[in-house]
PDB file of C-alpha atoms in Angstrom:
ATOM      1  CA  MET A  35       1.857  14.771 -55.597  1.00 46.00           C
ATOM      2  CA  SER A  36       0.738  11.995 -58.024  1.00 45.00           C
ATOM      3  CA  ASP A  37       2.760  10.272 -60.788  1.00 48.00           C
ATOM      4  CA  ASP A  38       0.805  11.997 -63.624  1.00 49.00           C
ATOM      5  CA  GLU A  39       1.545  15.431 -62.179  1.00 48.00           C
ATOM      6  CA  SER A  40       5.242  14.612 -61.844  1.00 47.00           C
ATOM      7  CA  LEU A  41       5.332  13.375 -65.476  1.00 47.00           C
ATOM      8  CA  SER A  42       3.614  16.545 -66.732  1.00 53.00           C
ATOM      9  CA  LEU A  43       6.132  18.706 -64.876  1.00 54.00           C
ATOM     10  CA  ASP A  44       9.024  16.745 -66.362  1.00 57.00           C
ATOM     11  CA  GLN A  45       7.550  17.104 -69.843  1.00 61.00           C
ATOM     12  CA  TYR A  46       7.136  20.855 -69.422  1.00 60.00           C
ATOM     13  CA  LYS A  47      10.679  21.165 -68.184  1.00 59.00           C
ATOM     14  CA  LEU A  48      11.987  19.223 -71.185  1.00 63.00           C
ATOM     15  CA  LYS A  49       9.955  21.393 -73.581  1.00 66.00           C
ATOM     16  CA  GLU A  50      11.214  24.544 -71.938  1.00 64.00           C
ATOM     17  CA  SER A  51      14.832  23.389 -72.132  1.00 62.00           C
ATOM     18  CA  THR A  52      14.478  22.475 -75.834  1.00 69.00           C
ATOM     19  CA  MET A  53      12.828  25.832 -76.579  1.00 68.00           C
ATOM     20  CA  TRP A  54      15.617  27.766 -74.916  1.00 65.00           C
ATOM     21  CA  THR A  55      18.243  25.754 -76.770  1.00 67.00           C
ATOM     22  CA  GLN A  56      16.479  26.415 -80.096  1.00 68.00           C
ATOM     23  CA  ARG A  57      16.250  30.117 -79.280  1.00 66.00           C
ATOM     24  CA  LYS A  58      19.950  30.287 -78.496  1.00 60.00           C
ATOM     25  CA  ARG A  59      20.804  28.485 -81.721  1.00 65.00           C
ATOM     26  CA  SER A  60      18.627  30.862 -83.763  1.00 64.00           C
ATOM     27  CA  GLN A  61      20.255  33.865 -82.094  1.00 60.00           C
ATOM     28  CA  GLN A  62      23.694  32.455 -82.856  1.00 57.00           C
ATOM     29  CA  LEU A  63      22.717  31.866 -86.501  1.00 59.00           C
ATOM     30  CA  GLY A  64      21.401  35.461 -86.780  1.00 54.00           C
ATOM     31  CA  ILE A  65      24.613  36.813 -85.303  1.00 48.00           C
ATOM     32  CA  SER A  66      26.806  34.656 -87.567  1.00 50.00           C
ATOM     33  CA  GLY A  67      24.822  35.688 -90.696  1.00 48.00           C
ATOM     34  CA  GLY A  68      25.348  39.353 -89.757  1.00 49.00           C
ATOM     35  CA  GLY A  69      23.245  41.574 -91.905  1.00 45.00           C
ATOM     36  CA  GLY A  70      23.050  38.989 -94.719  1.00 46.00           C
ATOM     37  CA  GLY A  71      19.825  40.036 -96.321  1.00 44.00           C
ATOM     38  CA  SER A  72      16.496  41.340 -95.223  1.00 44.00           C
ATOM     39  CA  GLY A  73      14.724  37.970 -95.698  1.00 44.00           C
ATOM     40  CA  VAL A  74      17.005  36.325 -93.218  1.00 43.00           C
ATOM     41  CA  GLY A  75      16.461  39.148 -90.654  1.00 46.00           C
ATOM     42  CA  GLN A  76      12.680  38.954 -90.982  1.00 47.00           C
ATOM     43  CA  SER A  77      12.698  35.184 -90.524  1.00 47.00           C
ATOM     44  CA  SER A  78      14.877  35.471 -87.401  1.00 48.00           C
ATOM     45  CA  THR A  79      12.616  38.159 -85.870  1.00 53.00           C
ATOM     46  CA  SER A  80       9.494  36.074 -86.578  1.00 52.00           C
ATOM     47  CA  THR A  81      11.036  33.027 -84.933  1.00 53.00           C
ATOM     48  CA  ASN A  82      12.057  35.127 -81.932  1.00 56.00           C
ATOM     49  CA  ASN A  83       8.503  36.514 -81.558  1.00 59.00           C
ATOM     50  CA  TYR A  84       7.040  32.998 -81.816  1.00 54.00           C
ATOM     51  CA  ASP A  85       9.477  31.736 -79.214  1.00 55.00           C
ATOM     52  CA  ASP A  86       8.643  34.611 -76.867  1.00 61.00           C
ATOM     53  CA  MET A  87       4.902  33.986 -77.161  1.00 62.00           C
ATOM     54  CA  PHE A  88       5.292  30.242 -76.651  1.00 62.00           C
ATOM     55  CA  GLY A  89       7.598  30.821 -73.668  1.00 64.00           C
ATOM     56  CA  LEU A  90       5.087  33.188 -72.066  1.00 68.00           C
ATOM     57  CA  GLU A  91       2.255  30.693 -72.510  1.00 72.00           C
ATOM     58  CA  HIS A  92       4.442  27.962 -71.102  1.00 72.00           C
ATOM     59  CA  MET A  93       5.359  30.049 -68.064  1.00 75.00           C
ATOM     60  CA  GLU A  94       1.691  30.911 -67.467  1.00 76.00           C
ATOM     61  CA  ASN A  95       0.749  27.233 -67.631  1.00 78.00           C
ATOM     62  CA  TYR A  96       3.620  26.382 -65.324  1.00 78.00           C
ATOM     63  CA  SER A  97       2.563  29.047 -62.797  1.00 79.00           C
ATOM     64  CA  ILE A  98      -1.063  27.832 -62.919  1.00 83.00           C
ATOM     65  CA  GLU A  99       0.057  24.287 -62.323  1.00 84.00           C
ATOM     66  CA  THR A 100       2.291  25.306 -59.415  1.00 83.00           C
ATOM     67  CA  THR A 101      -0.569  27.262 -57.792  1.00 83.00           C
ATOM     68  CA  ALA A 102      -2.854  24.245 -58.185  1.00 85.00           C
ATOM     69  CA  LEU A 103      -0.258  21.994 -56.603  1.00 86.00           C
ATOM     70  CA  HIS A 104       0.242  24.497 -53.800  1.00 85.00           C
ATOM     71  CA  ARG A 105      -3.515  24.516 -53.146  1.00 86.00           C
ATOM     72  CA  LYS A 106      -3.568  20.719 -53.102  1.00 86.00           C
ATOM     73  CA  LEU A 107      -0.681  20.717 -50.640  1.00 87.00           C
ATOM     74  CA  GLN A 108      -2.477  23.213 -48.397  1.00 86.00           C
ATOM     75  CA  SER A 109      -5.668  21.137 -48.481  1.00 86.00           C
ATOM     76  CA  LYS A 110      -3.690  18.025 -47.549  1.00 87.00           C
ATOM     77  CA  MET A 111      -2.007  19.914 -44.709  1.00 87.00           C
ATOM     78  CA  GLU A 112      -5.411  21.029 -43.426  1.00 88.00           C
ATOM     79  CA  ALA A 113      -6.665  17.443 -43.597  1.00 87.00           C
ATOM     80  CA  LEU A 114      -3.573  16.273 -41.713  1.00 88.00           C
ATOM     81  CA  ARG A 115      -4.130  18.934 -39.055  1.00 88.00           C
ATOM     82  CA  ILE A 116      -7.758  17.818 -38.638  1.00 89.00           C
ATOM     83  CA  LEU A 117      -6.633  14.198 -38.340  1.00 88.00           C
ATOM     84  CA  ARG A 118      -4.097  15.193 -35.678  1.00 87.00           C
ATOM     85  CA  LYS A 119      -6.794  16.977 -33.685  1.00 88.00           C
ATOM     86  CA  GLU A 120      -9.052  13.932 -33.905  1.00 86.00           C
ATOM     87  CA  LEU A 121      -6.162  11.692 -32.828  1.00 86.00           C
ATOM     88  CA  GLU A 122      -5.503  13.855 -29.765  1.00 86.00           C
ATOM     89  CA  LYS A 123      -9.217  13.777 -28.955  1.00 86.00           C
ATOM     90  CA  PHE A 124      -9.310   9.996 -29.216  1.00 86.00           C
ATOM     91  CA  ARG A 125      -6.209   9.725 -27.017  1.00 84.00           C
ATOM     92  CA  THR A 126      -7.795  11.839 -24.308  1.00 84.00           C
ATOM     93  CA  GLU A 127     -10.966   9.746 -24.510  1.00 84.00           C
ATOM     94  CA  ARG A 128      -8.873   6.572 -24.254  1.00 84.00           C
ATOM     95  CA  ASP A 129      -7.130   7.889 -21.122  1.00 83.00           C
ATOM     96  CA  GLN A 130     -10.490   8.824 -19.604  1.00 83.00           C
ATOM     97  CA  PHE A 131     -11.894   5.365 -20.310  1.00 83.00           C
ATOM     98  CA  LYS A 132      -8.797   3.766 -18.770  1.00 82.00           C
ATOM     99  CA  LEU A 133      -9.242   5.811 -15.605  1.00 83.00           C
ATOM    100  CA  MET A 134     -12.941   4.921 -15.497  1.00 82.00           C
ATOM    101  CA  ALA A 135     -12.126   1.214 -15.901  1.00 81.00           C
ATOM    102  CA  GLU A 136      -9.542   1.362 -13.103  1.00 82.00           C
ATOM    103  CA  THR A 137     -11.963   3.130 -10.770  1.00 80.00           C
ATOM    104  CA  LEU A 138     -14.687   0.586 -11.572  1.00 80.00           C
ATOM    105  CA  GLN A 139     -12.300  -2.275 -10.864  1.00 79.00           C
ATOM    106  CA  LEU A 140     -11.358  -0.757  -7.516  1.00 80.00           C
ATOM    107  CA  ARG A 141     -15.022  -0.195  -6.626  1.00 78.00           C
ATOM    108  CA  TYR A 142     -15.896  -3.761  -7.601  1.00 77.00           C
ATOM    109  CA  ALA A 143     -13.083  -5.140  -5.459  1.00 75.00           C
ATOM    110  CA  ALA A 144     -14.167  -2.979  -2.522  1.00 74.00           C
ATOM    111  CA  LEU A 145     -17.819  -4.037  -2.863  1.00 75.00           C
ATOM    112  CA  ARG A 146     -16.921  -7.711  -3.094  1.00 70.00           C
ATOM    113  CA  ARG A 147     -14.663  -7.381  -0.085  1.00 68.00           C
ATOM    114  CA  ASN A 148     -17.329  -5.590   1.934  1.00 66.00           C
ATOM    115  CA  SER A 149     -20.109  -8.010   0.943  1.00 64.00           C
ATOM    116  CA  SER A 150     -18.225 -11.233   1.654  1.00 57.00           C
ATOM    117  CA  PHE A 151     -15.941 -10.347   4.557  1.00 52.00           C
ATOM    118  CA  SER A 152     -17.395  -7.257   6.216  1.00 53.00           C
ATOM    119  CA  ASP A 153     -15.955  -7.820   9.678  1.00 51.00           C
ATOM    120  CA  LEU A 154     -12.509  -8.707   8.433  1.00 50.00           C
ATOM    121  CA  ALA A 155     -12.529  -5.803   5.999  1.00 47.00           C
ATOM    122  CA  SER A 156     -13.482  -3.371   8.771  1.00 51.00           C
ATOM    123  CA  ASP A 157     -10.640  -4.635  10.969  1.00 53.00           C
ATOM    124  CA  VAL A 158      -8.153  -4.412   8.132  1.00 48.00           C
ATOM    125  CA  SER A 159      -9.341  -0.939   7.112  1.00 52.00           C
ATOM    126  CA  MET A 160      -9.013   0.280  10.704  1.00 52.00           C
ATOM    127  CA  GLY A 161      -5.554  -1.219  10.879  1.00 51.00           C
ATOM    128  CA  MET A 162      -4.564   0.408   7.608  1.00 48.00           C
ATOM    129  CA  ALA A 163      -5.958   3.747   8.767  1.00 48.00           C
ATOM    130  CA  ASN A 164      -3.821   3.454  11.885  1.00 50.00           C
ATOM    131  CA  GLY A 165      -0.809   2.473   9.789  1.00 48.00           C
ATOM    132  CA  GLY A 166      -0.751  -1.225  10.759  1.00 50.00           C
ATOM    133  CA  GLY A 167      -2.745  -3.032   8.055  1.00 49.00           C
ATOM    134  CA  LYS A 168      -0.014  -5.507   7.255  1.00 52.00           C
ATOM    135  CA  THR A 169       0.613  -6.278  10.929  1.00 59.00           C
ATOM    136  CA  ASN A 170      -3.114  -6.791  11.566  1.00 66.00           C
ATOM    137  CA  VAL A 171      -3.443  -9.262   8.691  1.00 66.00           C
ATOM    138  CA  ALA A 172      -0.287 -11.052   9.812  1.00 67.00           C
ATOM    139  CA  LYS A 173      -1.661 -11.254  13.356  1.00 75.00           C
ATOM    140  CA  ILE A 174      -4.941 -12.760  12.146  1.00 74.00           C
ATOM    141  CA  LEU A 175      -3.070 -15.290  10.046  1.00 72.00           C
ATOM    142  CA  HIS A 176      -0.858 -16.228  12.984  1.00 72.00           C
ATOM    143  CA  GLU A 177      -3.858 -16.697  15.288  1.00 78.00           C
ATOM    144  CA  SER A 178      -5.699 -18.833  12.730  1.00 76.00           C
ATOM    145  CA  ARG A 179      -2.614 -20.997  12.253  1.00 75.00           C
ATOM    146  CA  GLU A 180      -2.269 -21.482  16.008  1.00 78.00           C
ATOM    147  CA  ARG A 181      -5.937 -22.450  16.256  1.00 80.00           C
ATOM    148  CA  ASN A 182      -5.534 -24.904  13.416  1.00 78.00           C
ATOM    149  CA  ILE A 183      -2.502 -26.474  15.115  1.00 77.00           C
ATOM    150  CA  LYS A 184      -4.408 -26.785  18.413  1.00 79.00           C
ATOM    151  CA  LEU A 185      -7.348 -28.398  16.679  1.00 81.00           C
ATOM    152  CA  THR A 186      -5.110 -30.871  14.871  1.00 78.00           C
ATOM    153  CA  THR A 187      -3.503 -31.860  18.186  1.00 78.00           C
ATOM    154  CA  GLU A 188      -6.940 -32.279  19.769  1.00 81.00           C
ATOM    155  CA  VAL A 189      -8.067 -34.416  16.836  1.00 81.00           C
ATOM    156  CA  GLU A 190      -4.982 -36.613  17.191  1.00 78.00           C
ATOM    157  CA  ALA A 191      -5.633 -37.027  20.941  1.00 78.00           C
ATOM    158  CA  LEU A 192      -9.255 -37.932  20.272  1.00 82.00           C
ATOM    159  CA  LYS A 193      -8.184 -40.433  17.646  1.00 79.00           C
ATOM    160  CA  GLN A 194      -5.871 -42.033  20.214  1.00 77.00           C
ATOM    161  CA  LYS A 195      -8.751 -42.197  22.700  1.00 79.00           C
ATOM    162  CA  LEU A 196     -10.932 -43.757  20.031  1.00 80.00           C
ATOM    163  CA  TYR A 197      -8.340 -46.451  19.385  1.00 76.00           C
ATOM    164  CA  GLU A 198      -8.127 -47.153  23.125  1.00 77.00           C
ATOM    165  CA  VAL A 199     -11.909 -47.374  23.450  1.00 78.00           C
ATOM    166  CA  GLN A 200     -12.042 -49.705  20.462  1.00 76.00           C
ATOM    167  CA  GLY A 201      -9.432 -51.916  22.185  1.00 72.00           C
ATOM    168  CA  ASP A 202     -11.497 -51.920  25.374  1.00 75.00           C
ATOM    169  CA  ILE A 203     -14.556 -52.876  23.358  1.00 77.00           C
ATOM    170  CA  GLU A 204     -12.698 -55.789  21.817  1.00 76.00           C
ATOM    171  CA  VAL A 205     -11.616 -56.965  25.286  1.00 74.00           C
ATOM    172  CA  LEU A 206     -15.193 -56.708  26.548  1.00 77.00           C
ATOM    173  CA  ARG A 207     -16.455 -58.635  23.574  1.00 76.00           C
ATOM    174  CA  ASN A 208     -13.921 -61.385  24.206  1.00 75.00           C
ATOM    175  CA  GLN A 209     -14.882 -61.502  27.871  1.00 75.00           C
ATOM    176  CA  LYS A 210     -18.534 -61.654  26.927  1.00 77.00           C
ATOM    177  CA  SER A 211     -17.943 -64.482  24.479  1.00 75.00           C
ATOM    178  CA  THR A 212     -15.974 -66.464  27.066  1.00 76.00           C
ATOM    179  CA  ALA A 213     -18.656 -65.815  29.678  1.00 74.00           C
ATOM    180  CA  GLU A 214     -21.339 -67.007  27.294  1.00 74.00           C
ATOM    181  CA  ALA A 215     -19.297 -70.144  26.572  1.00 71.00           C
ATOM    182  CA  LYS A 216     -18.879 -70.829  30.266  1.00 70.00           C
ATOM    183  CA  LYS A 217     -22.580 -70.240  30.781  1.00 71.00           C
ATOM    184  CA  ASP A 218     -23.476 -72.719  28.092  1.00 69.00           C
ATOM    185  CA  SER A 219     -21.069 -75.309  29.507  1.00 68.00           C
ATOM    186  CA  THR A 220     -22.197 -74.970  33.126  1.00 68.00           C
ATOM    187  CA  ARG A 221     -25.890 -74.581  32.487  1.00 66.00           C
ATOM    188  CA  ASN A 222     -26.542 -78.337  32.939  1.00 57.00           C
ATOM    189  CA  GLY A 223     -26.760 -78.728  36.775  1.00 51.00           C
ATOM    190  CA  LYS A 224     -24.473 -76.006  38.230  1.00 53.00           C
ATOM    191  CA  GLY A 225     -26.422 -73.498  40.350  1.00 51.00           C
ATOM    192  CA  ASN A 226     -23.439 -71.589  41.743  1.00 50.00           C
ATOM    193  CA  ASN A 227     -22.147 -70.827  38.305  1.00 51.00           C
ATOM    194  CA  ASN A 228     -25.543 -69.372  37.415  1.00 53.00           C
ATOM    195  CA  LYS A 229     -25.112 -66.702  40.098  1.00 51.00           C
ATOM    196  CA  GLU A 230     -21.659 -65.804  38.741  1.00 52.00           C
ATOM    197  CA  ASP A 231     -23.057 -65.565  35.220  1.00 55.00           C
ATOM    198  CA  VAL A 232     -25.761 -63.203  36.414  1.00 54.00           C
ATOM    199  CA  VAL A 233     -23.123 -61.011  38.064  1.00 53.00           C
ATOM    200  CA  LEU A 234     -21.018 -61.044  34.895  1.00 57.00           C
ATOM    201  CA  ASP A 235     -24.014 -60.179  32.760  1.00 64.00           C
ATOM    202  CA  SER A 236     -24.910 -57.246  35.004  1.00 67.00           C
ATOM    203  CA  CYS A 237     -21.310 -55.991  34.962  1.00 67.00           C
ATOM    204  CA  SER A 238     -21.092 -56.329  31.205  1.00 70.00           C
ATOM    205  CA  LYS A 239     -24.374 -54.429  30.780  1.00 72.00           C
ATOM    206  CA  GLU A 240     -23.138 -51.588  32.964  1.00 75.00           C
ATOM    207  CA  VAL A 241     -19.873 -51.447  31.014  1.00 73.00           C
ATOM    208  CA  LEU A 242     -21.763 -51.453  27.734  1.00 73.00           C
ATOM    209  CA  LEU A 243     -24.058 -48.645  28.875  1.00 77.00           C
ATOM    210  CA  GLN A 244     -21.085 -46.616  30.041  1.00 78.00           C
ATOM    211  CA  TRP A 245     -19.304 -47.268  26.773  1.00 77.00           C
ATOM    212  CA  LYS A 246     -22.377 -46.207  24.756  1.00 75.00           C
ATOM    213  CA  GLN A 247     -22.596 -42.995  26.752  1.00 78.00           C
ATOM    214  CA  GLU A 248     -18.915 -42.271  26.209  1.00 80.00           C
ATOM    215  CA  ARG A 249     -19.262 -43.078  22.520  1.00 76.00           C
ATOM    216  CA  SER A 250     -22.197 -40.665  22.106  1.00 77.00           C
ATOM    217  CA  ASN A 251     -20.274 -37.946  23.953  1.00 80.00           C
ATOM    218  CA  PHE A 252     -17.225 -38.651  21.859  1.00 81.00           C
ATOM    219  CA  ILE A 253     -19.234 -38.454  18.615  1.00 79.00           C
ATOM    220  CA  CYS A 254     -20.779 -35.128  19.676  1.00 78.00           C
ATOM    221  CA  HIS A 255     -17.360 -33.784  20.531  1.00 82.00           C
ATOM    222  CA  LEU A 256     -16.009 -34.931  17.164  1.00 81.00           C
ATOM    223  CA  GLU A 257     -18.886 -33.230  15.339  1.00 80.00           C
ATOM    224  CA  GLN A 258     -18.223 -29.989  17.202  1.00 82.00           C
ATOM    225  CA  LEU A 259     -14.536 -30.223  16.350  1.00 84.00           C
ATOM    226  CA  LYS A 260     -15.390 -30.850  12.699  1.00 81.00           C
ATOM    227  CA  LYS A 261     -17.597 -27.762  12.657  1.00 81.00           C
ATOM    228  CA  LYS A 262     -14.873 -25.686  14.292  1.00 82.00           C
ATOM    229  CA  ASN A 263     -12.290 -27.017  11.862  1.00 84.00           C
ATOM    230  CA  ALA A 264     -14.537 -26.214   8.887  1.00 80.00           C
ATOM    231  CA  GLN A 265     -15.171 -22.701  10.240  1.00 82.00           C
ATOM    232  CA  LEU A 266     -11.467 -22.130  10.795  1.00 84.00           C
ATOM    233  CA  ALA A 267     -10.671 -23.450   7.329  1.00 82.00           C
ATOM    234  CA  PHE A 268     -13.241 -21.050   5.875  1.00 81.00           C
ATOM    235  CA  ASP A 269     -11.814 -18.173   7.914  1.00 82.00           C
ATOM    236  CA  LEU A 270      -8.303 -19.080   6.830  1.00 85.00           C
ATOM    237  CA  LYS A 271      -9.380 -19.164   3.194  1.00 83.00           C
ATOM    238  CA  ALA A 272     -11.092 -15.796   3.617  1.00 82.00           C
ATOM    239  CA  VAL A 273      -7.972 -14.307   5.182  1.00 86.00           C
ATOM    240  CA  ILE A 274      -5.809 -15.740   2.380  1.00 86.00           C
ATOM    241  CA  ASP A 275      -8.160 -14.261  -0.240  1.00 84.00           C
ATOM    242  CA  GLU A 276      -8.068 -10.924   1.563  1.00 84.00           C
ATOM    243  CA  LYS A 277      -4.295 -11.066   1.646  1.00 87.00           C
ATOM    244  CA  GLU A 278      -4.183 -11.810  -2.092  1.00 86.00           C
ATOM    245  CA  GLU A 279      -6.487  -8.871  -2.791  1.00 85.00           C
ATOM    246  CA  LEU A 280      -4.331  -6.608  -0.654  1.00 88.00           C
ATOM    247  CA  THR A 281      -1.195  -7.790  -2.445  1.00 87.00           C
ATOM    248  CA  ASN A 282      -2.886  -7.193  -5.810  1.00 87.00           C
ATOM    249  CA  GLU A 283      -3.905  -3.688  -4.738  1.00 87.00           C
ATOM    250  CA  ARG A 284      -0.392  -3.065  -3.482  1.00 87.00           C
ATOM    251  CA  ASP A 285       1.072  -4.213  -6.811  1.00 87.00           C
ATOM    252  CA  ALA A 286      -1.432  -2.042  -8.681  1.00 86.00           C
ATOM    253  CA  TYR A 287      -0.483   1.014  -6.611  1.00 85.00           C
ATOM    254  CA  LYS A 288       3.189   0.223  -7.178  1.00 83.00           C
ATOM    255  CA  CYS A 289       2.602   0.035 -10.930  1.00 84.00           C
ATOM    256  CA  LYS A 290       0.703   3.326 -10.814  1.00 83.00           C
ATOM    257  CA  ALA A 291       3.515   4.977  -8.885  1.00 77.00           C
ATOM    258  CA  HIS A 292       6.066   3.605 -11.337  1.00 79.00           C
ATOM    259  CA  ARG A 293       4.043   4.866 -14.304  1.00 82.00           C
ATOM    260  CA  LEU A 294       3.578   8.283 -12.725  1.00 78.00           C
ATOM    261  CA  ASN A 295       7.279   8.438 -11.978  1.00 75.00           C
ATOM    262  CA  HIS A 296       8.065   7.521 -15.563  1.00 75.00           C
ATOM    263  CA  GLU A 297       5.600  10.077 -16.940  1.00 77.00           C
ATOM    264  CA  LEU A 298       7.072  12.791 -14.725  1.00 74.00           C
ATOM    265  CA  GLN A 299      10.558  11.892 -15.851  1.00 71.00           C
ATOM    266  CA  VAL A 300       9.462  12.071 -19.482  1.00 74.00           C
ATOM    267  CA  ALA A 301       7.572  15.337 -18.934  1.00 72.00           C
ATOM    268  CA  LEU A 302      10.471  17.001 -17.136  1.00 69.00           C
ATOM    269  CA  LYS A 303      13.101  15.377 -19.383  1.00 66.00           C
ATOM    270  CA  ALA A 304      14.862  13.990 -16.349  1.00 54.00           C
ATOM    271  CA  LYS A 305      16.692  11.326 -18.318  1.00 54.00           C
ATOM    272  CA  GLU A 306      18.757  13.971 -20.066  1.00 53.00           C
ATOM    273  CA  THR A 307      20.038  15.353 -16.758  1.00 54.00           C
ATOM    274  CA  HIS A 308      19.937  12.338 -14.448  1.00 54.00           C
ATOM    275  CA  PRO A 309      18.333   8.875 -14.857  1.00 53.00           C
ATOM    276  CA  LYS A 310      16.813   8.967 -11.363  1.00 53.00           C
ATOM    277  CA  PHE A 311      15.867  12.594 -11.077  1.00 54.00           C
ATOM    278  CA  LEU A 312      12.497  11.905  -9.455  1.00 59.00           C
ATOM    279  CA  ASP A 313      11.250   9.107  -7.230  1.00 65.00           C
ATOM    280  CA  ILE A 314       7.746   9.520  -5.834  1.00 64.00           C
ATOM    281  CA  ASP A 315       8.094   6.740  -3.277  1.00 66.00           C
ATOM    282  CA  SER A 316      11.275   8.167  -1.814  1.00 74.00           C
ATOM    283  CA  ILE A 317       9.760  11.661  -1.744  1.00 74.00           C
ATOM    284  CA  ILE A 318       6.679  10.389   0.130  1.00 77.00           C
ATOM    285  CA  LEU A 319       8.783   8.431   2.625  1.00 81.00           C
ATOM    286  CA  GLU A 320      11.040  11.413   3.172  1.00 85.00           C
ATOM    287  CA  ASN A 321       7.986  13.614   3.690  1.00 86.00           C
ATOM    288  CA  LYS A 322       6.599  11.191   6.302  1.00 88.00           C
ATOM    289  CA  TYR A 323       9.961  11.006   8.041  1.00 90.00           C
ATOM    290  CA  LEU A 324      10.237  14.797   8.101  1.00 91.00           C
ATOM    291  CA  ASN A 325       6.685  15.133   9.474  1.00 90.00           C
ATOM    292  CA  GLU A 326       7.441  12.669  12.273  1.00 91.00           C
ATOM    293  CA  ARG A 327      10.687  14.448  13.039  1.00 91.00           C
ATOM    294  CA  LEU A 328       8.892  17.790  13.085  1.00 92.00           C
ATOM    295  CA  LYS A 329       6.309  16.434  15.546  1.00 91.00           C
ATOM    296  CA  HIS A 330       9.075  15.042  17.736  1.00 90.00           C
ATOM    297  CA  ILE A 331      10.923  18.373  17.710  1.00 91.00           C
ATOM    298  CA  GLU A 332       7.691  20.235  18.510  1.00 90.00           C
ATOM    299  CA  SER A 333       7.085  17.910  21.469  1.00 88.00           C
ATOM    300  CA  GLU A 334      10.666  18.499  22.635  1.00 89.00           C
ATOM    301  CA  VAL A 335      10.144  22.269  22.325  1.00 88.00           C
ATOM    302  CA  ASP A 336       6.878  22.061  24.284  1.00 88.00           C
ATOM    303  CA  LEU A 337       8.620  20.416  27.251  1.00 87.00           C
ATOM    304  CA  PRO A 338      10.946  23.365  28.041  1.00 86.00           C
ATOM    305  CA  LYS A 339       8.066  25.765  27.411  1.00 86.00           C
ATOM    306  CA  GLN A 340       5.992  23.956  30.006  1.00 87.00           C
ATOM    307  CA  ALA A 341       8.931  23.960  32.425  1.00 85.00           C
ATOM    308  CA  VAL A 342       9.450  27.706  31.883  1.00 86.00           C
ATOM    309  CA  SER A 343       5.754  28.378  32.458  1.00 87.00           C
ATOM    310  CA  LYS A 344       5.877  26.349  35.698  1.00 86.00           C
ATOM    311  CA  TYR A 345       8.928  28.265  36.894  1.00 85.00           C
ATOM    312  CA  LYS A 346       7.228  31.555  36.033  1.00 86.00           C
ATOM    313  CA  VAL A 347       4.189  30.571  38.060  1.00 86.00           C
ATOM    314  CA  LEU A 348       6.415  29.544  40.985  1.00 84.00           C
ATOM    315  CA  GLY A 349       8.386  32.791  40.772  1.00 82.00           C
ATOM    316  CA  HIS A 350       5.183  34.819  40.657  1.00 82.00           C
ATOM    317  CA  SER A 351       3.800  32.926  43.655  1.00 83.00           C
ATOM    318  CA  LEU A 352       7.060  33.470  45.590  1.00 81.00           C
ATOM    319  CA  LYS A 353       7.019  37.180  44.802  1.00 78.00           C
ATOM    320  CA  THR A 354       3.489  37.546  46.005  1.00 72.00           C
TER     321      THR A 354
END
C-alpha cells in the first residue's frame, strides 16, 4: 500500500467521523427543540436526508477503494508466488551445476592421473579395490626412500674413491716430475741412469693408461648413477603428487560426507532430539564390521556342517 492511498483512507475516515458527529449533534438539537415549529422539523429532516445520502456515497467509495486495494494485494501475492517459484527453479539449477562441476573436477583429476602416471595409478587403484590403497602408496614411498638412501651412500663411496684416485694422481705427477728432473740431471754422460729412466717412463705410462681406464669407467658409472638418481627423484615426485591428489580426494569425500550428514540432520530435524542423531561414517563402518562378522559366522557354521556331512557319509558307508 502506497503513501497516497494511506492518506486518502485517513481523510475518508476523518470525514466520516465528522459527519457522524454532526449527525448526532443535529439529532440532539431536534430532540431538545421538541416539536418547536414545523420549520425547524423540516430543516432537521432535510439535514438528516442529506447526511444519509452523503454517508451512503462515502460508504460506496470506501468499499470500492477497499476492493481495489484487495485486488492490488492479490496481484502482489501472485507476483510473489511467481518469484518464489522462479527462486526454487534457480536453486535447483544451481545445485545441478554444482554437481556437474564436481563431477567434471573428478573426471579431470582422473584423466590427469591416468595420462601422467598410468602404471602407478593402476597399482593404486588395484590396491584401493582390494582395500589396501593407503598401504600400497606407503609401501612405494618406503621403497623409493630406501633406494634414494642406497644411492646417496653409493655416491658418497664413489666420491671417496674419486678423492683417493686424485691423491694417487698427484703422487704420480710428483714422481714423474722428480723422474724428469733426475733424467735432465743425469743425461750428460750417465748410461745406466738412462736405462732406469726408460723403465720409469714405461711404468708411468702403464699407470697413466690404467688410471685413464679407471677414470672413464668411473665417469660412466657416475653418469649411470645420475640417471638413476634423476629417475628416482622423478618417481618420488610423482608418488608425492599422487599422494597429494589422494589426500585431496579423501578430504573432498570427507567434506561431502559431512555435508550429507548435516543435510540429513536438518531434513530429519535431528538437532531437536539429539545433536548427533546420524553419522554416515559410523553407520558405514558398522555395516562393514557387521558384514565381516556375518561372513565369519557363516564360515564357522559351514565347518560343523561339513563335519556332519562327513560323519553321515562315514555312517552310511559303515551301514552298507
